[in-house]
Amino acid sequence: MSELDRERREMVAVLQRPGVRPDPSLRITRRTFIHKSCLTGAATVAQTFAWWPLLNTIDVAHAAEQPFKFAWVSDTHLYPRSLNTRFVEKVVRAANEVQAMSPPADFMIFGGDLAQLGKIEELVLGNELLKEIKIRKVFIPGEHDWYLDMGKKWGELFGQPNWTFDHKGVRFVGLDTVSRGPDYWTVRKMTPEERMGHMATLDGSVAGPWAGVGRDQLDWLQKILADWDKSRPVVIFSHNPLYEYYPPWNFWVRDWREVNDVLKPYTKVTNIHGHVHQVLYNEIGTMRSIGMLATSWPWPYAPEGVPKLTKPMIRADPGDFYDGVGRSEISMNNDRIENEYIMWGRKQVFVQSAPDSSLSQPEILRPRVADQIGPY
Ligand SMILES: [Fe+2]
Ligand SMILES: [Fe+2]
């Protein structure tokens, strides 16, 4: 049995115990909005706002004290302005849209990978572009932001990579899942650019399983949740998903067991994460997990399948730079969380059948291997 298979079997045994599900008082409904896109530019933002394609709305019963909305933007992967104006335009578009939200969002979370190669000018550019958003902004880092200078510039611009605050009856937590990667560079005498280059590769075998929370941060997480009633809502933002989806691409955190140990007493935990650049939904133990779109490009689904609760989006049209990407608006009201993916440029949204006839290549999507393993 391979190491990965062993890991998967352990995950099923630990996280998917018989009868363990998210809080039974929580309801999930998925509503699909497929609107005709009539967006033509920033000037029409207010007018066309309600007509952008929305999809895979997830209602989760929760107990916020007052209804409110917040916005998610992530994975902008900015190069210097002169190298890639298209990615800059997408950030400008996201910023304009968030700023145009009415009523305004209470805050915006930026979920990591602001930069592509972690360069100072990339991070500064992202910070400048996002200044157009005047509401409160909070940030967590992605691996692309970090591994050139080990988070120095990111920290100067955005402060602590992990934090917590309470807002209208919900405890929000920002986790840093990127900075504790095992050192693969010192012994190989890599330059910072070489180190970053390995991080910038999705299936980079040299960087290995870099995503993790770390013992010190787990202790911190336990501490900041200690005074929180176990049945009150907790929303955890992380760059990487907090469960094992596909380790070769770091679509996980390697210490998911310990994360689960800390979170399992809490019955209303929602993890919202970036890094995967795709529509993704899963329930792990008592926690719900939602993957967010990037503004830059969509990653493919993992070759070994998707969580069986995910309703997958179709493969993006490679000729349309706005296809398969976007941002999210999340509403919290008395009894639910509703996530609306706002996907740009999408004509069709969901996979209707395994081979999608609209695509030149058939796309085969199936439940991931871990979901096909029975409990042991
Ligand atoms: Fe990313
Ligand atoms: Fe990432």
PDB file of N, CA and C and ligand atoms in Angstrom, residues 75 77 113 142-144 210 239-240 275 277, ligand 2:
ATOM      1  N   ASP A  75      -5.975  34.719  -4.881  1.00  0.00           N
ATOM      2  CA  ASP A  75      -5.229  34.094  -5.984  1.00  0.00           C
ATOM      3  C   ASP A  75      -5.191  34.982  -7.222  1.00  0.00           C
ATOM      4  N   HIS A  77      -2.299  36.325  -8.221  1.00  0.00           N
ATOM      5  CA  HIS A  77      -1.031  35.933  -8.872  1.00  0.00           C
ATOM      6  C   HIS A  77      -0.450  37.046  -9.744  1.00  0.00           C
ATOM      7  N   ASP A 113      -1.902  34.347  -2.189  1.00  0.00           N
ATOM      8  CA  ASP A 113      -1.383  34.378  -3.563  1.00  0.00           C
ATOM      9  C   ASP A 113      -1.742  35.691  -4.254  1.00  0.00           C
ATOM     10  N   GLY A 142      -0.474  33.465   0.813  1.00  0.00           N
ATOM     11  CA  GLY A 142      -0.340  32.254   0.012  1.00  0.00           C
ATOM     12  C   GLY A 142       1.142  31.954  -0.179  1.00  0.00           C
ATOM     13  N   GLU A 143       1.437  30.772  -0.674  1.00  0.00           N
ATOM     14  CA  GLU A 143       2.848  30.388  -0.842  1.00  0.00           C
ATOM     15  C   GLU A 143       3.569  31.295  -1.837  1.00  0.00           C
ATOM     16  N   HIS A 144       2.856  31.810  -2.818  1.00  0.00           N
ATOM     17  CA  HIS A 144       3.490  32.690  -3.809  1.00  0.00           C
ATOM     18  C   HIS A 144       3.882  34.038  -3.207  1.00  0.00           C
ATOM     19  N   TRP A 210       4.385  21.193   1.664  1.00  0.00           N
ATOM     20  CA  TRP A 210       4.710  22.411   2.434  1.00  0.00           C
ATOM     21  C   TRP A 210       3.526  22.957   3.229  1.00  0.00           C
ATOM     22  N   HIS A 239      -5.430  29.504   3.369  1.00  0.00           N
ATOM     23  CA  HIS A 239      -5.107  29.463   1.936  1.00  0.00           C
ATOM     24  C   HIS A 239      -5.357  28.045   1.398  1.00  0.00           C
ATOM     25  N   ASN A 240      -4.905  27.051   2.133  1.00  0.00           N
ATOM     26  CA  ASN A 240      -5.076  25.656   1.703  1.00  0.00           C
ATOM     27  C   ASN A 240      -6.277  25.045   2.408  1.00  0.00           C
ATOM     28  N   HIS A 275      -6.339  28.737  -2.973  1.00  0.00           N
ATOM     29  CA  HIS A 275      -5.304  27.835  -3.474  1.00  0.00           C
ATOM     30  C   HIS A 275      -5.777  26.861  -4.556  1.00  0.00           C
ATOM     31  N   HIS A 277      -8.357  27.256  -6.685  1.00  0.00           N
ATOM     32  CA  HIS A 277      -8.824  27.974  -7.885  1.00  0.00           C
ATOM     33  C   HIS A 277      -9.998  27.241  -8.553  1.00  0.00           C
TER      34      HIS A 277
HETATM   35 FE    FE B   2      -1.526  28.822  -3.440  1.00  0.00          FE
END
